[in-house]
Amino acid sequence: MSDDLLSLIHMLDKYKLRKFFAKKDIERVTTEIREILDIVRDKKLEDERRLNFWVSDLVDVVEDACDSIWHEDDIYDSGLCESIFSWMGEIKKQMLKLGDDESNMRSSQNVEDDVDVVGLEEDVEFLIHKRIVDGREYLKTVVIKGMCGIGKTTLAREIYNHPTVVDHFDRRAWVSNSTHFTMKELLIKLIQQVAVEDPDTSSSLENMDSQSLRDMLYLHLQDKRYLIVLDDMPKHMPLKSFFKDLPNQDTGSKLLLTSHTTHVNIDKDYLDVHEMKPLDSTKSWQLFLKTIKHGNKLTGEHIFPKSLEHMGKQMLRKCGGLPLAIKEVGKQLAEKKVSGESEWEQLLESVDFGSTLKLLEPFYHKLDPKLDSCFLSMAFFKENTTLREEKLKHIWIAGGIEDREHLCESYLDDLVNESFIDVQDKSTEYHMNVVLHMLSIQKAEEKFDFEILRNNGNNRPSESPRHHRVIICSRYKFNYSTDQDKHLVSLFFHGGGYFETSPSYWKSFEQRLKILDLEDFGLKFLPESIGTLMELRYLGLRNNYIKELPQSLGCLKRLEVLDIAQNFMVEVPDIIWEMDSLSHLYMSDVICRKPLKIDALQFLETLTYFSVDDWTYELSGLKELKFLKKLGIEGLDGNSDVSKLFVSLADLIKLKHLILRGYRFRSMPCLDELAILHTLKTLKLDGLLARLPTSFPRSLESLTLVNSCLDEDPMPLLGKLSGLQYLKL
């Protein structure tokens, strides 16, 4: 085994592999292999079998690179190279864990029927008749995707055991991921299931090299219609080379994968993804009752009191439609063997979700380490809230999680791909399942110096310093303490109610506080002492009842994000135009005693919204906003002269996103000159339109029309926008 690794290192010095790896990558591969060699030497002899599997995978993945990492035109494929390194890193990580408790290993033959299945009938019928049996004839991969515990394996099992599927395929095989898993094991387990004429092959298969195993699998599947289910495969596993070696005749064979993530090693042209959604309230209740009845072994109509149904459904809301959580809660109650109404009521009030969160631990540990802080920061927000893309990115940057916007955007995509959050509206609004939100709180309390305080007189700040705090206020007077406040980096207020503090409260935060969020809090008054928060980077005041911003706001010289949107008719002081550190300013329906001097904020990247009527100075001042990417203008009507406005906007070389908003009952002006905004990619028109503009910016990718009330069909014109990727009417 060590000899295999040493010879692999020797191969890297030859021209053969230099042709396929860049110089820096040869050094990286050599370093990785030497580290793995050290691990191999340190492991005990009883681990020899599994270490052999990993070494075999390691040799295969480097040799596969010789065939795959360069395209036919000899262009170096760094993305594919990176995927190979990812699998090498996974092998090394699993080697280090070897010898740990393997009680969580899953059986590769776990395909028995689940007695508690609810709400999958439509998914089963759709996948069988549209994707599995009646799908396209060439080899196609169907992926059942969704978060942990949502029922991916259960759905795959229902399909695998369905009579239609059993009758349709000549060969079926099911392999599940285990704690430690390799490509060689995958091949062996598949051969053991499809080689029906030679079932006793285990010992001989382990002594074969991977290519011989691939050839054997090919022979057993050739000219057969087969279904292979790969349940929860590691995301870095190099499946592309595995798929390449399977027979691909027009037999109607299918591959079915379950996964929480989007696998980068699968050709998207041969991929159908079926996203699983949480159960609705009705199906959640059905599964809950079914689980209790099965676990309690009781019969009769009154196994669960009808009078407590509302209370039970309220409790189930905390399960977020997640079958794993619903079943765990049901089993927890069923174990108590109770039947009386008073006992049921007590149990519902004391349901513990700790065991459910424990079941989600493996899902959390699969998360890419670079996304860990992003996931933990979800604990800052309210349960079941809509998470805006812009706010998430601002919080991550202000809190020091990341300092580059394009990486924040990548992290959001990664969290969606790994099923930790769901996309709500295009890619600008997100949602996290309530159970995952509970997990984020638990992990943030363990790892992130985070705490939640409830204003009920019972909670007190932790004795140890905390960096992040959420305060949940009730209708009672807000009580506070300044203990340990000097260490806080972020402070979020939820709930609402009586909010009155002394200047000393805000001064206690002045050393480090960077994020202060009071969105949706019902705040009516912002104290003058807010200006003492000299380190503040983010101030969220959206959707409150604030009538006037204090003059002291101008003292926040490091503030980068100010969100005062959805405060009806809030008065904005002149001092705000001296806050030259502002990068993002969100407002609407503001009152200004003097004309807006927007060009004074030369580092603005986002400005939404200002009224076109308030813009009384020369529009040429817009040229100073060299970094402006997103702009929202409101108050447009038929009398607005937008010709001059569009000419000025054309000078904004970085402007990508424009929102034009009119009045509810007044038509917007003619917008034919929009086409001169050549850099525009996203456009939202909110208001009555007599007709669409005759032309649009040629780079436009996204268009949203709101309240337009068009008399004519817009599609003939919109159909000519060749670059348009997203349309919302």
XYZ file of C-alpha atoms in Angstrom:
729
model
C 0.000 0.000 0.000
C 2.773 2.471 0.907
C 4.598 1.322 -2.228
C 1.555 2.340 -4.299
C 1.708 5.836 -2.876
C 5.466 6.161 -3.342
C 5.188 5.068 -6.951
C 2.407 7.608 -7.450
C 4.700 10.377 -6.190
C 7.379 9.099 -8.558
C 4.878 9.297 -11.434
C 4.331 12.995 -10.736
C 7.945 13.723 -11.626
C 7.532 12.217 -15.046
C 6.430 14.063 -18.169
C 3.346 11.865 -18.315
C 1.628 13.666 -15.417
C 3.328 17.005 -15.982
C 1.311 17.102 -19.167
C -1.913 16.940 -17.190
C -1.137 19.070 -14.110
C 0.097 22.627 -13.852
C 3.350 22.954 -11.931
C 1.694 24.358 -8.806
C -0.807 21.495 -8.880
C 1.935 18.865 -9.139
C 3.428 20.305 -5.956
C 0.009 20.343 -4.311
C -0.743 16.726 -5.275
C 2.697 15.609 -4.050
C 2.177 17.361 -0.713
C -1.271 15.799 -0.284
C 0.023 12.295 -1.057
C 3.005 12.643 1.308
C 0.637 13.707 4.114
C -1.611 10.736 3.376
C 1.449 8.460 3.350
C 2.292 9.674 6.867
C -1.271 8.864 7.974
C -1.020 5.382 6.461
C 2.198 4.686 8.351
C 0.621 5.776 11.640
C -2.500 3.590 11.349
C -2.773 0.185 12.978
C -2.642 -3.076 11.040
C -6.336 -3.856 11.669
C -7.245 -0.804 9.556
C -5.378 -2.254 6.564
C -8.498 -3.228 4.584
C -10.103 0.213 4.632
C -6.797 1.983 4.064
C -6.304 -0.186 1.002
C -9.666 0.991 -0.348
C -8.671 4.625 0.111
C -5.247 4.186 -1.434
C -6.938 2.510 -4.396
C -9.254 5.524 -4.732
C -6.306 7.880 -4.507
C -4.381 6.112 -7.258
C -7.488 5.982 -9.454
C -8.349 9.643 -9.060
C -4.881 10.792 -10.116
C -4.765 8.376 -13.046
C -8.257 9.427 -14.135
C -6.908 12.957 -14.324
C -4.674 11.831 -17.183
C -7.778 11.150 -19.254
C -10.027 13.948 -18.079
C -8.245 17.023 -16.838
C -7.353 18.360 -20.281
C -9.915 18.846 -23.004
C -9.288 17.757 -26.565
C -7.848 21.167 -27.425
C -5.337 20.868 -24.552
C -6.918 23.652 -22.446
C -6.187 23.124 -18.762
C -9.402 22.494 -16.770
C -8.747 24.022 -13.339
C -12.317 23.331 -12.183
C -11.990 19.607 -12.763
C -8.573 19.672 -11.162
C -10.098 21.321 -8.087
C -12.762 18.606 -7.836
C -9.991 15.987 -7.806
C -8.240 17.822 -4.987
C -11.540 17.947 -3.103
C -11.864 14.163 -3.247
C -8.241 13.750 -2.157
C -8.990 16.040 0.781
C -12.059 13.946 1.638
C -9.972 10.762 1.571
C -7.404 12.318 3.901
C -10.126 13.543 6.283
C -11.730 10.103 6.453
C -8.345 8.467 7.040
C -7.769 10.704 10.035
C -11.171 9.714 11.436
C -10.516 5.988 10.992
C -11.022 4.177 14.281
C -13.667 6.599 15.544
C -17.141 5.336 16.432
C -18.676 3.897 13.259
C -22.099 3.261 14.750
C -23.590 5.720 12.288
C -22.609 3.642 9.260
C -25.604 2.995 7.050
C -26.550 -0.305 5.489
C -26.190 -0.512 1.730
C -29.237 -2.780 1.594
C -31.595 -0.639 3.684
C -34.451 -0.644 1.192
C -37.289 -2.031 3.300
C -40.688 -0.325 3.239
C -41.265 2.544 5.677
C -44.494 2.038 7.626
C -44.938 5.757 8.290
C -45.062 7.397 4.863
C -47.326 10.386 4.171
C -47.514 12.943 1.384
C -45.249 11.316 -1.215
C -47.898 9.928 -3.557
C -47.641 12.732 -6.124
C -43.827 12.697 -6.053
C -43.734 8.922 -6.546
C -46.163 8.977 -9.477
C -44.445 11.926 -11.153
C -40.933 10.508 -10.881
C -41.881 7.006 -11.965
C -43.969 7.982 -14.987
C -42.135 11.147 -16.090
C -38.526 10.447 -15.137
C -37.864 6.770 -14.361
C -40.040 4.489 -16.507
C -41.388 6.748 -19.225
C -38.387 9.073 -19.317
C -35.847 9.463 -22.124
C -34.228 6.329 -23.432
C -30.543 7.165 -23.004
C -28.862 6.908 -19.614
C -30.259 9.704 -17.493
C -29.504 10.726 -13.905
C -32.394 11.752 -11.661
C -31.458 13.543 -8.437
C -33.837 13.768 -5.478
C -32.546 16.843 -3.674
C -33.446 18.412 -0.340
C -32.324 19.054 3.219
C -31.585 16.294 5.692
C -34.693 14.605 7.064
C -37.058 15.777 4.336
C -37.647 12.249 3.051
C -35.254 11.800 0.112
C -34.343 8.225 1.011
C -37.978 7.382 1.809
C -39.073 8.689 -1.603
C -36.297 6.762 -3.377
C -37.287 3.614 -1.462
C -40.933 3.985 -2.493
C -39.833 4.252 -6.124
C -37.313 1.405 -5.902
C -39.893 -1.016 -4.458
C -42.811 0.131 -6.630
C -44.287 -2.791 -8.660
C -44.062 -0.790 -11.896
C -40.339 -0.232 -11.357
C -39.676 -3.813 -10.253
C -41.332 -5.142 -13.432
C -39.697 -2.592 -15.739
C -35.989 -3.123 -14.963
C -33.872 -6.223 -15.533
C -31.403 -5.278 -12.822
C -31.780 -3.073 -9.748
C -29.131 -2.083 -7.216
C -29.146 0.167 -4.167
C -26.049 1.532 -2.416
C -26.104 3.915 0.551
C -23.274 6.070 1.795
C -21.659 5.106 5.087
C -19.414 6.942 7.509
C -16.343 5.929 5.483
C -16.971 5.266 1.807
C -14.839 4.770 -1.293
C -15.348 4.372 -5.025
C -13.967 0.832 -4.867
C -16.590 -0.149 -2.283
C -19.283 1.369 -4.486
C -18.218 -0.841 -7.395
C -18.048 -3.965 -5.216
C -21.509 -3.437 -3.708
C -23.046 -2.852 -7.135
C -21.460 -5.973 -8.618
C -22.682 -8.054 -5.679
C -26.259 -7.008 -6.483
C -26.271 -7.169 -10.284
C -24.177 -10.338 -10.641
C -27.168 -12.524 -9.804
C -25.616 -15.590 -11.400
C -22.474 -15.367 -9.243
C -23.435 -14.038 -5.779
C -20.387 -15.296 -3.849
C -17.803 -12.830 -5.089
C -16.926 -10.682 -2.041
C -13.406 -11.894 -1.271
C -12.260 -12.048 -4.879
C -13.647 -8.593 -5.675
C -11.632 -6.892 -2.946
C -8.405 -8.173 -4.511
C -9.223 -6.708 -7.925
C -8.141 -3.251 -9.067
C -10.775 -0.598 -9.781
C -10.549 -0.798 -13.566
C -11.171 -4.549 -13.491
C -14.180 -3.936 -11.250
C -15.522 -1.339 -13.682
C -15.106 -3.762 -16.564
C -16.934 -6.476 -14.629
C -19.816 -4.141 -13.745
C -20.064 -3.105 -17.396
C -20.323 -6.739 -18.543
C -23.066 -7.546 -16.031
C -25.121 -4.513 -17.090
C -24.523 -4.619 -20.825
C -27.734 -5.035 -22.846
C -29.744 -4.877 -19.611
C -32.261 -2.244 -18.530
C -31.004 -1.293 -15.077
C -31.814 1.067 -12.220
C -29.019 2.084 -9.853
C -29.846 4.069 -6.707
C -26.989 5.894 -5.007
C -28.273 7.126 -1.670
C -26.555 10.158 -0.126
C -23.228 9.962 -1.942
C -20.452 12.334 -0.745
C -20.554 15.542 -2.762
C -16.858 15.395 -3.727
C -16.997 11.789 -4.939
C -15.774 11.729 -8.592
C -18.964 10.214 -9.999
C -18.392 11.515 -13.520
C -15.753 8.880 -14.236
C -18.020 6.217 -12.708
C -20.953 7.180 -14.949
C -18.664 7.194 -17.975
C -17.889 3.496 -17.506
C -21.535 2.385 -17.361
C -23.315 0.986 -20.446
C -25.247 3.767 -22.148
C -27.305 1.911 -24.747
C -30.873 2.918 -25.573
C -32.291 0.516 -23.013
C -34.028 3.054 -20.765
C -31.595 2.520 -17.887
C -31.638 5.102 -15.114
C -29.469 6.369 -12.262
C -31.286 7.727 -9.200
C -29.354 9.781 -6.655
C -30.479 11.252 -3.347
C -28.486 14.231 -2.194
C -28.677 17.382 -0.112
C -26.289 19.112 -2.485
C -25.767 19.832 -6.161
C -23.037 17.471 -7.353
C -20.447 19.255 -9.486
C -19.206 15.958 -10.930
C -22.387 15.175 -12.880
C -22.987 16.362 -16.431
C -25.924 18.782 -16.224
C -27.049 17.890 -19.744
C -28.032 14.431 -18.480
C -29.519 15.527 -15.183
C -33.064 15.955 -13.842
C -33.312 17.466 -10.346
C -36.429 16.913 -8.241
C -36.507 19.340 -5.301
C -38.362 18.012 -2.268
C -40.475 20.441 -0.269
C -41.630 20.264 3.378
C -45.030 18.766 4.145
C -47.946 21.155 4.478
C -49.870 21.409 7.763
C -52.467 18.786 6.787
C -49.918 16.138 5.764
C -47.736 16.983 8.764
C -50.681 16.250 11.044
C -51.447 12.985 9.250
C -47.843 11.805 9.632
C -47.830 12.843 13.299
C -50.972 10.826 14.094
C -49.717 7.854 12.084
C -46.408 7.858 13.967
C -48.111 8.043 17.361
C -50.538 5.265 16.506
C -47.781 3.000 15.218
C -45.489 3.665 18.172
C -48.115 3.580 20.913
C -49.705 0.327 19.759
C -53.064 1.703 20.881
C -56.287 1.516 18.909
C -59.486 3.497 18.832
C -60.611 6.887 17.653
C -59.396 8.747 20.736
C -55.750 7.782 20.718
C -55.044 11.517 20.472
C -57.737 13.775 21.996
C -59.662 15.753 19.374
C -59.870 18.691 21.780
C -56.072 19.082 21.696
C -55.774 19.039 17.902
C -55.220 22.808 17.680
C -52.530 22.660 20.365
C -50.886 19.739 18.599
C -50.822 21.554 15.271
C -49.301 24.619 16.912
C -46.557 22.418 18.301
C -45.988 20.850 14.867
C -45.272 24.274 13.358
C -41.882 23.997 15.053
C -41.211 20.913 12.892
C -41.354 23.018 9.723
C -42.964 20.212 7.695
C -39.802 18.118 8.112
C -40.760 14.396 8.307
C -37.667 13.607 10.400
C -38.732 16.115 13.058
C -42.422 15.116 12.934
C -41.607 11.423 13.379
C -39.126 12.123 16.164
C -41.687 14.179 18.090
C -44.365 11.546 17.446
C -42.109 8.753 18.697
C -41.195 10.809 21.733
C -44.872 11.142 22.680
C -45.735 7.554 21.753
C -43.094 6.183 24.113
C -44.945 7.732 27.053
C -47.890 5.369 26.516
C -50.473 7.937 27.602
C -54.086 8.278 26.580
C -55.658 10.787 28.971
C -56.266 14.345 27.797
C -54.440 16.028 30.687
C -51.374 13.836 30.144
C -51.339 14.620 26.408
C -51.534 18.346 27.161
C -48.571 18.178 29.522
C -46.548 16.252 26.963
C -47.297 18.733 24.171
C -46.106 21.582 26.372
C -42.855 19.799 27.171
C -41.837 18.493 23.736
C -38.062 18.486 23.449
C -36.522 19.059 20.001
C -33.040 18.216 21.242
C -33.162 14.675 19.857
C -34.262 16.018 16.458
C -31.356 18.453 16.369
C -29.042 15.592 17.290
C -30.240 13.710 14.202
C -29.354 16.748 12.075
C -25.774 16.874 13.394
C -24.349 14.795 10.479
C -26.026 17.182 8.027
C -24.358 20.133 9.750
C -20.955 18.423 9.768
C -21.171 17.975 5.977
C -21.303 21.752 5.558
C -18.267 23.261 3.871
C -16.160 24.869 6.661
C -16.056 28.182 4.770
C -19.870 28.380 5.112
C -19.949 27.631 8.835
C -19.989 31.248 10.026
C -22.649 32.125 7.435
C -24.871 29.323 8.727
C -24.306 30.311 12.368
C -25.241 33.917 11.583
C -28.745 32.733 10.653
C -29.359 32.567 14.411
C -29.504 36.382 14.407
C -32.778 36.448 12.482
C -36.361 35.670 13.401
C -37.801 32.209 12.934
C -39.597 31.761 9.586
C -38.578 35.200 8.366
C -37.747 36.228 4.802
C -34.017 36.695 4.442
C -33.134 39.404 1.923
C -30.002 38.839 -0.120
C -28.756 42.375 0.379
C -29.217 42.287 4.144
C -27.452 38.946 4.525
C -24.459 40.177 2.549
C -24.315 43.449 4.512
C -24.433 41.582 7.844
C -21.679 39.173 6.787
C -19.430 41.994 5.620
C -20.087 44.295 8.584
C -19.535 41.442 11.039
C -16.246 40.413 9.447
C -17.462 37.046 8.143
C -16.454 38.109 4.644
C -15.248 41.391 3.160
C -15.960 40.805 -0.537
C -19.450 41.039 -1.981
C -18.885 38.546 -4.786
C -17.850 35.894 -2.242
C -20.955 36.617 -0.154
C -23.013 35.993 -3.279
C -21.140 32.740 -3.836
C -21.779 31.692 -0.229
C -25.509 32.276 -0.679
C -25.489 30.086 -3.779
C -23.568 27.418 -1.864
C -26.053 27.461 1.045
C -28.877 26.993 -1.466
C -27.001 24.228 -3.306
C -26.410 22.402 -0.016
C -30.112 22.766 0.967
C -29.492 24.882 4.057
C -31.692 27.713 2.752
C -34.394 27.918 0.062
C -34.758 30.522 -2.658
C -38.023 32.443 -2.252
C -38.033 35.008 -5.060
C -35.552 34.711 -7.892
C -32.248 34.903 -6.003
C -33.020 37.887 -3.813
C -35.071 36.381 -0.978
C -34.376 33.261 1.059
C -35.944 31.159 3.781
C -34.543 28.727 6.349
C -36.530 25.796 7.710
C -37.480 26.356 11.369
C -35.708 23.171 12.495
C -32.476 24.232 10.787
C -32.953 27.653 12.373
C -33.069 25.960 15.797
C -29.880 24.106 14.876
C -28.179 27.356 13.859
C -29.074 28.844 17.260
C -27.758 25.804 19.110
C -24.471 25.806 17.189
C -24.082 29.581 17.430
C -24.427 29.344 21.211
C -21.767 26.620 21.262
C -19.261 28.102 18.817
C -20.078 31.717 18.001
C -20.145 33.569 21.358
C -23.875 34.061 20.808
C -26.784 34.415 23.218
C -30.514 35.133 23.151
C -32.023 37.237 25.928
C -35.758 37.489 26.510
C -37.142 40.588 28.148
C -39.214 38.701 30.693
C -37.246 39.507 33.821
C -35.711 36.026 34.038
C -32.852 36.175 31.550
C -29.534 37.743 32.367
C -26.511 38.159 30.085
C -23.940 35.415 30.234
C -21.080 35.924 32.654
C -18.593 35.182 29.894
C -18.092 37.822 27.164
C -20.410 37.518 24.162
C -19.864 38.913 20.673
C -23.381 38.464 19.295
C -26.724 38.969 21.030
C -30.407 38.820 20.153
C -32.835 40.548 22.521
C -36.460 39.440 22.275
C -38.768 42.047 23.750
C -42.375 41.627 24.810
C -45.028 44.237 25.439
C -43.487 44.920 28.823
C -40.954 47.633 29.522
C -37.535 46.918 28.081
C -35.115 45.967 30.854
C -31.429 45.990 30.171
C -28.042 45.507 31.703
C -24.666 46.855 30.576
C -22.740 43.835 31.871
C -20.335 42.496 29.239
C -21.807 44.815 26.593
C -18.415 46.219 25.660
C -17.542 42.951 23.878
C -20.574 42.899 21.574
C -20.024 43.046 17.830
C -23.659 42.618 16.767
C -26.974 43.331 18.494
C -30.397 42.389 17.112
C -33.772 43.353 18.585
C -36.854 41.195 17.901
C -40.421 41.491 19.054
C -41.552 44.948 20.001
C -42.913 46.977 22.822
C -41.855 49.697 25.142
C -38.318 50.751 24.294
C -36.676 53.379 26.421
C -33.020 53.494 27.345
C -30.623 55.934 28.932
C -27.551 57.276 27.096
C -25.387 55.007 29.254
C -26.942 51.958 27.601
C -25.688 52.892 24.135
C -22.341 54.115 25.442
C -21.702 50.623 26.841
C -21.487 49.345 23.251
C -19.309 52.058 21.791
C -16.032 50.127 21.804
C -16.838 47.298 19.353
C -20.479 47.246 18.210
C -20.579 47.075 14.411
C -24.120 45.826 13.722
C -27.343 47.181 15.232
C -30.569 45.840 13.772
C -34.028 47.023 14.891
C -35.965 46.037 11.770
C -39.707 45.362 12.309
C -39.355 46.329 15.966
C -42.121 48.928 16.076
C -39.689 51.654 17.082
C -41.105 55.193 17.264
C -38.108 57.114 18.521
C -34.367 56.803 17.969
C -32.362 58.380 20.815
C -29.740 61.044 20.249
C -27.230 58.844 22.088
C -27.172 56.504 19.073
C -24.395 58.736 17.790
C -22.004 57.344 20.412
C -21.680 54.063 18.498
C -18.556 55.174 16.679
C -17.638 51.708 15.337
C -21.076 51.019 13.831
C -21.015 49.685 10.247
C -24.646 48.557 9.838
C -27.785 50.264 11.173
C -31.088 48.549 10.320
C -34.220 50.611 11.036
C -36.513 49.271 8.299
C -40.276 49.029 8.833
C -40.683 51.068 12.007
C -42.619 54.216 12.988
C -39.694 56.625 13.221
C -40.646 60.204 12.337
C -37.238 61.825 12.557
C -33.616 60.738 12.567
C -31.441 62.416 15.219
C -28.706 64.855 14.228
C -26.179 62.662 16.071
C -26.429 60.157 13.230
C -23.818 62.248 11.467
C -21.289 61.154 14.099
C -21.342 57.593 12.744
C -18.373 58.201 10.482
C -17.764 54.502 9.789
C -21.362 53.605 8.949
C -21.518 51.755 5.634
C -25.175 50.619 5.554
C -28.161 52.725 6.651
C -31.600 51.184 6.132
C -34.506 53.516 6.971
C -36.911 52.199 4.328
C -40.601 51.719 5.148
C -40.683 54.429 7.833
C -43.526 56.540 6.469
C -42.571 60.218 6.041
C -39.401 60.086 8.107
C -37.441 63.347 8.296
C -33.831 62.948 7.183
C -31.387 65.532 8.612
C -28.927 67.457 6.446
C -26.065 65.821 8.309
C -26.588 62.500 6.502
C -24.903 63.886 3.390
C -21.674 64.260 5.351
C -21.495 60.529 6.097
C -19.113 59.838 3.244
C -18.447 56.258 4.389
C -21.974 55.203 3.368
C -22.018 52.530 0.674
C -25.667 51.481 0.874
C -28.590 53.814 1.664
C -32.138 52.452 1.743
C -35.034 54.867 2.256
C -38.487 55.765 0.943
C -41.069 58.523 1.525
C -38.477 60.701 3.256
C -38.819 64.396 4.135
C -35.822 66.610 3.495
C -35.698 70.231 4.634
C -33.090 70.958 1.965
C -32.481 69.475 -1.500
C -30.724 66.120 -1.533
C -26.989 66.344 -2.144
C -26.634 62.762 -3.236
C -23.443 63.351 -5.177
C -21.735 64.163 -1.866
C -21.859 60.445 -1.039
C -19.291 59.471 -3.635
C -18.855 55.875 -2.424
C -22.520 54.938 -2.669
C -23.161 51.581 -4.315
C -26.884 51.369 -3.490
C -29.434 54.194 -3.295
C -33.148 53.331 -2.949
C -35.401 55.295 -3.055
C -35.372 59.027 -3.608
C -38.197 61.097 -5.035
C -37.589 62.592 -8.432
C -39.330 65.762 -7.151
C -36.713 66.243 -4.420
C -33.870 66.245 -6.889
C -33.695 69.964 -7.504
C -30.037 70.422 -8.311
C -28.352 69.771 -11.647
C -28.444 66.118 -12.658
C -24.860 66.393 -13.846
C -23.900 65.761 -10.215
C -24.709 62.118 -10.799
C -21.383 61.729 -12.563
C -19.716 61.809 -9.144
C -21.398 58.532 -8.149
C -18.800 56.393 -9.858
C -19.513 53.297 -7.746
C -23.329 53.302 -7.899
C -24.655 49.851 -8.895
C -28.281 49.962 -7.771
C -30.635 52.955 -7.959
C -34.301 53.332 -7.092
C -36.326 56.415 -8.074
C -39.921 56.990 -6.936
C -42.621 59.554 -7.569
C -42.597 59.310 -11.364
C -45.737 60.414 -13.200
C -46.746 61.745 -16.615
C -45.278 65.172 -15.825
C -41.821 63.865 -14.936
C -39.139 64.794 -17.450
C -37.167 61.562 -17.625
C -35.218 62.377 -20.791
C -32.652 64.423 -18.921
C -32.639 61.844 -16.116
C -31.781 58.952 -18.447
C -28.985 60.935 -20.103
C -27.454 61.485 -16.664
C -27.921 57.862 -15.642
C -26.087 56.759 -18.792
C -22.921 58.263 -17.273
C -23.055 55.811 -14.354
C -20.690 53.205 -15.736
C -21.341 50.660 -12.948
C -25.134 50.949 -12.798
C -26.583 47.441 -13.156
C -29.926 47.589 -11.325
C -32.604 50.273 -11.777
C -36.045 50.549 -10.157
C -38.554 53.137 -11.359
C -41.647 53.532 -9.209
C -44.726 55.596 -9.991
C -47.915 56.468 -8.135
C -50.758 54.025 -7.662
C -53.341 55.856 -9.758
C -51.145 57.938 -12.082
C -49.493 56.798 -15.266
C -45.738 56.775 -15.501
C -44.037 58.882 -18.214
C -42.906 57.556 -21.575
C -39.805 55.401 -21.037
C -38.638 54.960 -24.631
C -35.186 56.378 -23.863
C -34.350 53.579 -21.401
C -32.306 51.909 -24.136
C -29.423 54.341 -23.656
C -28.615 52.703 -20.296
C -26.235 50.221 -21.871
C -24.851 48.744 -18.622
C -28.255 47.894 -17.127
C -28.870 44.206 -16.374
C -31.862 44.330 -13.990
C -34.896 46.587 -14.427
C -38.044 46.874 -12.318
C -40.933 49.102 -13.425
C -43.545 49.618 -10.707
C -46.547 51.674 -11.859
C -49.169 52.252 -14.548
C -47.821 52.091 -18.076
C -49.714 53.258 -21.150
C -47.392 50.970 -23.106
C -44.018 49.320 -22.838
C -40.905 51.195 -23.980
C -40.213 50.620 -27.678
C -36.751 49.329 -26.796
C -34.814 48.166 -23.761
C -31.113 48.170 -22.791
C -29.359 45.523 -24.874
C -27.632 43.979 -21.835
C -30.906 43.482 -19.915
C -31.139 40.065 -18.211
C -33.974 40.550 -15.712
C -37.255 42.473 -16.045
C -40.038 42.885 -13.476
C -43.323 44.663 -14.211
C -45.533 45.553 -11.215
C -49.001 47.181 -11.370
C -48.417 48.037 -15.021
C -52.035 47.341 -16.180
C -50.975 47.025 -19.806
C -53.762 47.039 -22.416
C -51.732 45.016 -24.928
C -49.961 41.688 -24.780
C -46.314 42.497 -23.861
C -44.875 39.186 -25.061
C -44.311 40.040 -28.766
C -41.996 42.868 -27.699
C -40.422 41.063 -24.734
C -39.790 38.003 -26.891
C -37.287 40.051 -28.895
C -35.062 40.617 -25.835
C -32.497 37.958 -26.655
C -30.527 38.379 -23.418
C -33.532 38.238 -21.072
C -33.228 35.348 -18.603
C -35.827 36.278 -15.967
C -39.267 37.843 -16.401
C -41.749 38.523 -13.613
C -45.154 40.024 -14.324
